[in-house]
Coordinates of N, CA, C and O in Angstrom, one line a residue:
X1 N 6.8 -39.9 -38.3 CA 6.6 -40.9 -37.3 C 5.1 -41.3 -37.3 O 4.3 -40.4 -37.0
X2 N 4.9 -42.0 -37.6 CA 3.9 -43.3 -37.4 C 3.2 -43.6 -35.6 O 4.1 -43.9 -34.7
X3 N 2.2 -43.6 -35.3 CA 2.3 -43.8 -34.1 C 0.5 -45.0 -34.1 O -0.5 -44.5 -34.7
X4 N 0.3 -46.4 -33.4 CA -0.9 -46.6 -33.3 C -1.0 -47.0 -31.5 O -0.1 -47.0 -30.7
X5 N -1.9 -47.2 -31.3 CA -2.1 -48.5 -30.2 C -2.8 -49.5 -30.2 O -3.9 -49.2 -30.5
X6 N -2.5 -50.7 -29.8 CA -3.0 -51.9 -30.1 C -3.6 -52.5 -28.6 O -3.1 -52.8 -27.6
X7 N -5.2 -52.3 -29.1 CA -5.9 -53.2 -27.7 C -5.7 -54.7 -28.1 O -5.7 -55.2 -29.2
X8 N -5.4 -55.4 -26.7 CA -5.7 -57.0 -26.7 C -5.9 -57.3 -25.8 O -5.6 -57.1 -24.6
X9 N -6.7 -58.5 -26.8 CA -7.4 -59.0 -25.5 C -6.6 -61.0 -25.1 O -6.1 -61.5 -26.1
X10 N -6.6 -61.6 -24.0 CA -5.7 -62.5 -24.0 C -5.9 -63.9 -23.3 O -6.7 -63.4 -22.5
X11 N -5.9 -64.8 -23.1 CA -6.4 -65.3 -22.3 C -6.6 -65.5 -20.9 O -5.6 -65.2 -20.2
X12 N -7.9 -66.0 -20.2 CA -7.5 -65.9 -18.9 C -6.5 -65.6 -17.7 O -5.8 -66.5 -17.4
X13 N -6.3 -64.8 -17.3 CA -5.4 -64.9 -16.4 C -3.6 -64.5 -16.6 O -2.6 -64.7 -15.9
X14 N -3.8 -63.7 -18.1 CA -2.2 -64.4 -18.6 C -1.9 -62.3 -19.2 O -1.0 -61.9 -19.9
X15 N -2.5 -61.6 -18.8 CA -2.7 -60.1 -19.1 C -1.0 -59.8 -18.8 O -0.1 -59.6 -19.6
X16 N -0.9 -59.7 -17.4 CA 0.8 -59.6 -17.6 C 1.5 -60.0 -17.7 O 2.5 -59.3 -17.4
X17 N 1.8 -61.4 -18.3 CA 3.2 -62.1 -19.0 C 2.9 -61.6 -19.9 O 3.9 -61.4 -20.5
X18 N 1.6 -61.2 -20.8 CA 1.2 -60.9 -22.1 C 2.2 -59.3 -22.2 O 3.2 -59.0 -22.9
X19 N 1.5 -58.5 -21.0 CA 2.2 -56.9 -21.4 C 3.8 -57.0 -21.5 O 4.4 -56.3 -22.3
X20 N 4.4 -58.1 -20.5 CA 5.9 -57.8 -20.4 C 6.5 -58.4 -22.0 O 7.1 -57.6 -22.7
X21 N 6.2 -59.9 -22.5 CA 6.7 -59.9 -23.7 C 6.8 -58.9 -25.1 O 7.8 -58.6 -25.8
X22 N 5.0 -58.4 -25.1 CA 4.9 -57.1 -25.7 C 5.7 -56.2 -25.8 O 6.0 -55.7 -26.9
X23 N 6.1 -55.9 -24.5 CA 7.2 -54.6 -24.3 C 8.2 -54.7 -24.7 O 9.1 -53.8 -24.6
X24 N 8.6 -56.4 -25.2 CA 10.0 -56.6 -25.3 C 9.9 -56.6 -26.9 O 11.0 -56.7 -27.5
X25 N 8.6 -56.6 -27.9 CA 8.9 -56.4 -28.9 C 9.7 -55.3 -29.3 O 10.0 -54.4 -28.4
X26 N 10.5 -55.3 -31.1 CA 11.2 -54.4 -31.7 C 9.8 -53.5 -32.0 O 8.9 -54.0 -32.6
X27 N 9.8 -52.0 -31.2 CA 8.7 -50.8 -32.2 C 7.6 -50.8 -31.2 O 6.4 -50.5 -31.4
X28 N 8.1 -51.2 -29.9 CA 6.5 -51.1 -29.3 C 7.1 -50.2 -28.2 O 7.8 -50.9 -27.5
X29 N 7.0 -48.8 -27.7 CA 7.1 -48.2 -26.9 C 6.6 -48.5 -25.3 O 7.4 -48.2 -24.4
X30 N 5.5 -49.0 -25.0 CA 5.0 -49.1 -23.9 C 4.0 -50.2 -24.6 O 3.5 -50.5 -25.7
X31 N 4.1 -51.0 -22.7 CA 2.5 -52.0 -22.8 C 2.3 -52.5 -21.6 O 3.1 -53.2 -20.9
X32 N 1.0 -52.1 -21.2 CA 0.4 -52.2 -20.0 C -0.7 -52.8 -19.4 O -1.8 -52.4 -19.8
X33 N -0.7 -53.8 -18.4 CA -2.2 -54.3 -18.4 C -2.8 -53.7 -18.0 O -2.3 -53.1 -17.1
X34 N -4.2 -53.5 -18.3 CA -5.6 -52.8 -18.1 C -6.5 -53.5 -17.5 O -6.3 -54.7 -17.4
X35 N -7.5 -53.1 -16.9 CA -8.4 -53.8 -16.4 C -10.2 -53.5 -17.5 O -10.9 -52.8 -16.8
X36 N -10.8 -53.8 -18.6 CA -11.6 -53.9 -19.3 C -12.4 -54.3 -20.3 O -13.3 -54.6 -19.6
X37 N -12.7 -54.6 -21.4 CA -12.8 -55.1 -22.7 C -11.5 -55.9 -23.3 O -11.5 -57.1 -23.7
X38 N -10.4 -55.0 -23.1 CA -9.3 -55.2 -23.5 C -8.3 -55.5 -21.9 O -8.5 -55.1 -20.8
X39 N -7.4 -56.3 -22.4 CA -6.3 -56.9 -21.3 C -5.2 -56.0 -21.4 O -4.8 -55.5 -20.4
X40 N -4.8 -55.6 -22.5 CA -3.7 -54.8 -22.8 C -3.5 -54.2 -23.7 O -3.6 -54.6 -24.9
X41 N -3.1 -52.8 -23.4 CA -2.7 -51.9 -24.3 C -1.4 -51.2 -24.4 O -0.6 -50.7 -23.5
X42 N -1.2 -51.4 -26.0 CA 0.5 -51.1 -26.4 C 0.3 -50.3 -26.9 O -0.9 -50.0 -27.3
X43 N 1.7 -49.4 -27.0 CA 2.2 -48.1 -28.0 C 3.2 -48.8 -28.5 O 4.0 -49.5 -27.8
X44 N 3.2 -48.7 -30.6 CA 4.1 -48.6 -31.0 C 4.3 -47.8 -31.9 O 3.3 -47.5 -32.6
X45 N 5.4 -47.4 -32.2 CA 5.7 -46.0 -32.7 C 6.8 -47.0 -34.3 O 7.5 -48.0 -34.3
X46 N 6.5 -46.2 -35.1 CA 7.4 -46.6 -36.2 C 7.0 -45.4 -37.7 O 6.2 -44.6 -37.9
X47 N 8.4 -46.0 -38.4 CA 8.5 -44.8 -39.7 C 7.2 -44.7 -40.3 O 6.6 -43.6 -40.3
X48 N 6.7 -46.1 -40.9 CA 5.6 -45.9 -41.7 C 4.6 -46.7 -41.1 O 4.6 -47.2 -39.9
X49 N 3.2 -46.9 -42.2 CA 2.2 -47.8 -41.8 C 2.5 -48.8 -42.1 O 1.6 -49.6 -41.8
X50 N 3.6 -49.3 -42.8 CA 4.3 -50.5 -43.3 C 5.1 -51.0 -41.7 O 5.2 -52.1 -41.3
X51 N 5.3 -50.0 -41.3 CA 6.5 -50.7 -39.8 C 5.4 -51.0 -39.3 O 5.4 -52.2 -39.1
X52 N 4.3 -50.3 -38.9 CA 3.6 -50.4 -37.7 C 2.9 -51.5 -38.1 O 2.4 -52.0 -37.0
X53 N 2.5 -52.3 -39.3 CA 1.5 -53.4 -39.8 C 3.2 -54.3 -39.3 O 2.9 -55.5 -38.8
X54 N 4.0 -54.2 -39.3 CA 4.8 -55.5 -38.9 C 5.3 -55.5 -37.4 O 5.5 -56.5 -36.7
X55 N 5.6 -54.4 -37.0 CA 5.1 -54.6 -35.1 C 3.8 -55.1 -34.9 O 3.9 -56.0 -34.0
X56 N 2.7 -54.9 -35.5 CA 1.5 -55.5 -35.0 C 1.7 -56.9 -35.3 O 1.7 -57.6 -34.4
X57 N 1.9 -57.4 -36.3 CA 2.2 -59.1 -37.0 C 3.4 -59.7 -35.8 O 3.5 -60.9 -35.8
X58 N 3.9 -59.3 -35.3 CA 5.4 -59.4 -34.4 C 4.5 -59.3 -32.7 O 4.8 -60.1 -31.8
X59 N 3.5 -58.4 -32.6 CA 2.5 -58.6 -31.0 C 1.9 -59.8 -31.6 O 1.9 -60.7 -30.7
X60 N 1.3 -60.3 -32.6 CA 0.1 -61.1 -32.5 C 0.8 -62.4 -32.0 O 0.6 -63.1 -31.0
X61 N 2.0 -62.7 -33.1 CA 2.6 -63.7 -32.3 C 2.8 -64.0 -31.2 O 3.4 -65.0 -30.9
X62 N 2.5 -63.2 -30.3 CA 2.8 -63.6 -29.1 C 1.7 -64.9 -28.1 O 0.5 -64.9 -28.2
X63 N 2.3 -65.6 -27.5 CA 1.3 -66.6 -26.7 C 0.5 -66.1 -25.9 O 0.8 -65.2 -25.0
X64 N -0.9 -66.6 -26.1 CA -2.1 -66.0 -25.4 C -3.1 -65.3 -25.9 O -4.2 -65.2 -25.5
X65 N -2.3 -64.5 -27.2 CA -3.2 -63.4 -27.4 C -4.6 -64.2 -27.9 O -4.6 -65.3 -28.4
X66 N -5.4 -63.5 -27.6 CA -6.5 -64.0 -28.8 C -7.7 -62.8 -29.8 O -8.7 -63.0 -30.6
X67 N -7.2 -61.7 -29.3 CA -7.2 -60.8 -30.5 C -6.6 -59.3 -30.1 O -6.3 -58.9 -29.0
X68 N -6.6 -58.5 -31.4 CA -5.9 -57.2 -31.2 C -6.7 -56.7 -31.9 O -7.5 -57.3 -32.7
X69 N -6.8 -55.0 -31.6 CA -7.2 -54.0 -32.3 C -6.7 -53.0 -32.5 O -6.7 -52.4 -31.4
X70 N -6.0 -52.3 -33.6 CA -5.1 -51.6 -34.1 C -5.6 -50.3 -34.4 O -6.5 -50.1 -35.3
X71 N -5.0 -49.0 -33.5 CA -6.0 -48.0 -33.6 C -4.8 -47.0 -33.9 O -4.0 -46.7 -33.0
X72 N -4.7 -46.4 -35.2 CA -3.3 -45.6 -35.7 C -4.0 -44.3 -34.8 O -5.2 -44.1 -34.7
X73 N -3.2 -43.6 -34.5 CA -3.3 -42.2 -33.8 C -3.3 -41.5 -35.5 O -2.8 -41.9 -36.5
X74 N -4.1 -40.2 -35.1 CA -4.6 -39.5 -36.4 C -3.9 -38.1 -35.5 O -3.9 -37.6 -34.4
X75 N -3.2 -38.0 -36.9 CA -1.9 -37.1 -37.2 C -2.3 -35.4 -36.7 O -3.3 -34.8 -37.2
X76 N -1.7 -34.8 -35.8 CA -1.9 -33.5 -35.3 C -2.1 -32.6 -36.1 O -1.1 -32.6 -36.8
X77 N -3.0 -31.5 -36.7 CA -3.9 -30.6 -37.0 C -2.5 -29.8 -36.8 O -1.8 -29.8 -35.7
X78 N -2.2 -29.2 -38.1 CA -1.1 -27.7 -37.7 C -1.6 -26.7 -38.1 O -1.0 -25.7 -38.6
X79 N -3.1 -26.7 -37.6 CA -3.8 -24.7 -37.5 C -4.2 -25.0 -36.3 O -4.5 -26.1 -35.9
X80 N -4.5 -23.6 -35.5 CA -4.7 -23.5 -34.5 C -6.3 -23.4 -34.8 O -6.9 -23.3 -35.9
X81 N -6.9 -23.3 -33.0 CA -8.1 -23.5 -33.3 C -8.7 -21.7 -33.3 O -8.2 -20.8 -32.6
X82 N -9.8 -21.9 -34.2 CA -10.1 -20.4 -34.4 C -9.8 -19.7 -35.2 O -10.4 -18.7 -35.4
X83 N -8.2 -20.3 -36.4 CA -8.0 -19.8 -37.5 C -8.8 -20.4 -38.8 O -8.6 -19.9 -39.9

């Protein structure tokens, strides 16, 4: 499993019609408006980095956006700490 989150940012005023359509993408677990830099931030979860580059192509379309940043979660460490 593949997992990133995608900051965006959107236009004026438009942060949560932006989060709800988001959420109705295929591969996007959660999306929420924020209050900062960024308007909204999604989880989407998919097989590969090939799914997650076409959930991201599938948020950009959406109306309003005017940019995204794609930040893949870096894969869990299986040694403990100390070994």
């Amino acid at each position: 499993m593949v997992q990133a989150f995608v900051l965006v940012q959107t236009e004026v005023g438009r942060a949560t019609a932006v989060a709800q359509q988001i959420e109705a993408v295929d591969g996007v677990v959660s999306a929420e408006a924020v209050v900062g830099p960024y308007d909204v931030i999604a989880r989407a979860d998919g097989a590969s980095d090939a799914q997650i580059a076409e959930i991201v192509s599938r948020i950009q379309k959406v109306d309003a956006i005017t940019r995204t940043l794609t930040c893949p979660v870096a894969p869990r460490s299986t040694t403990s700490v100390g070994s």
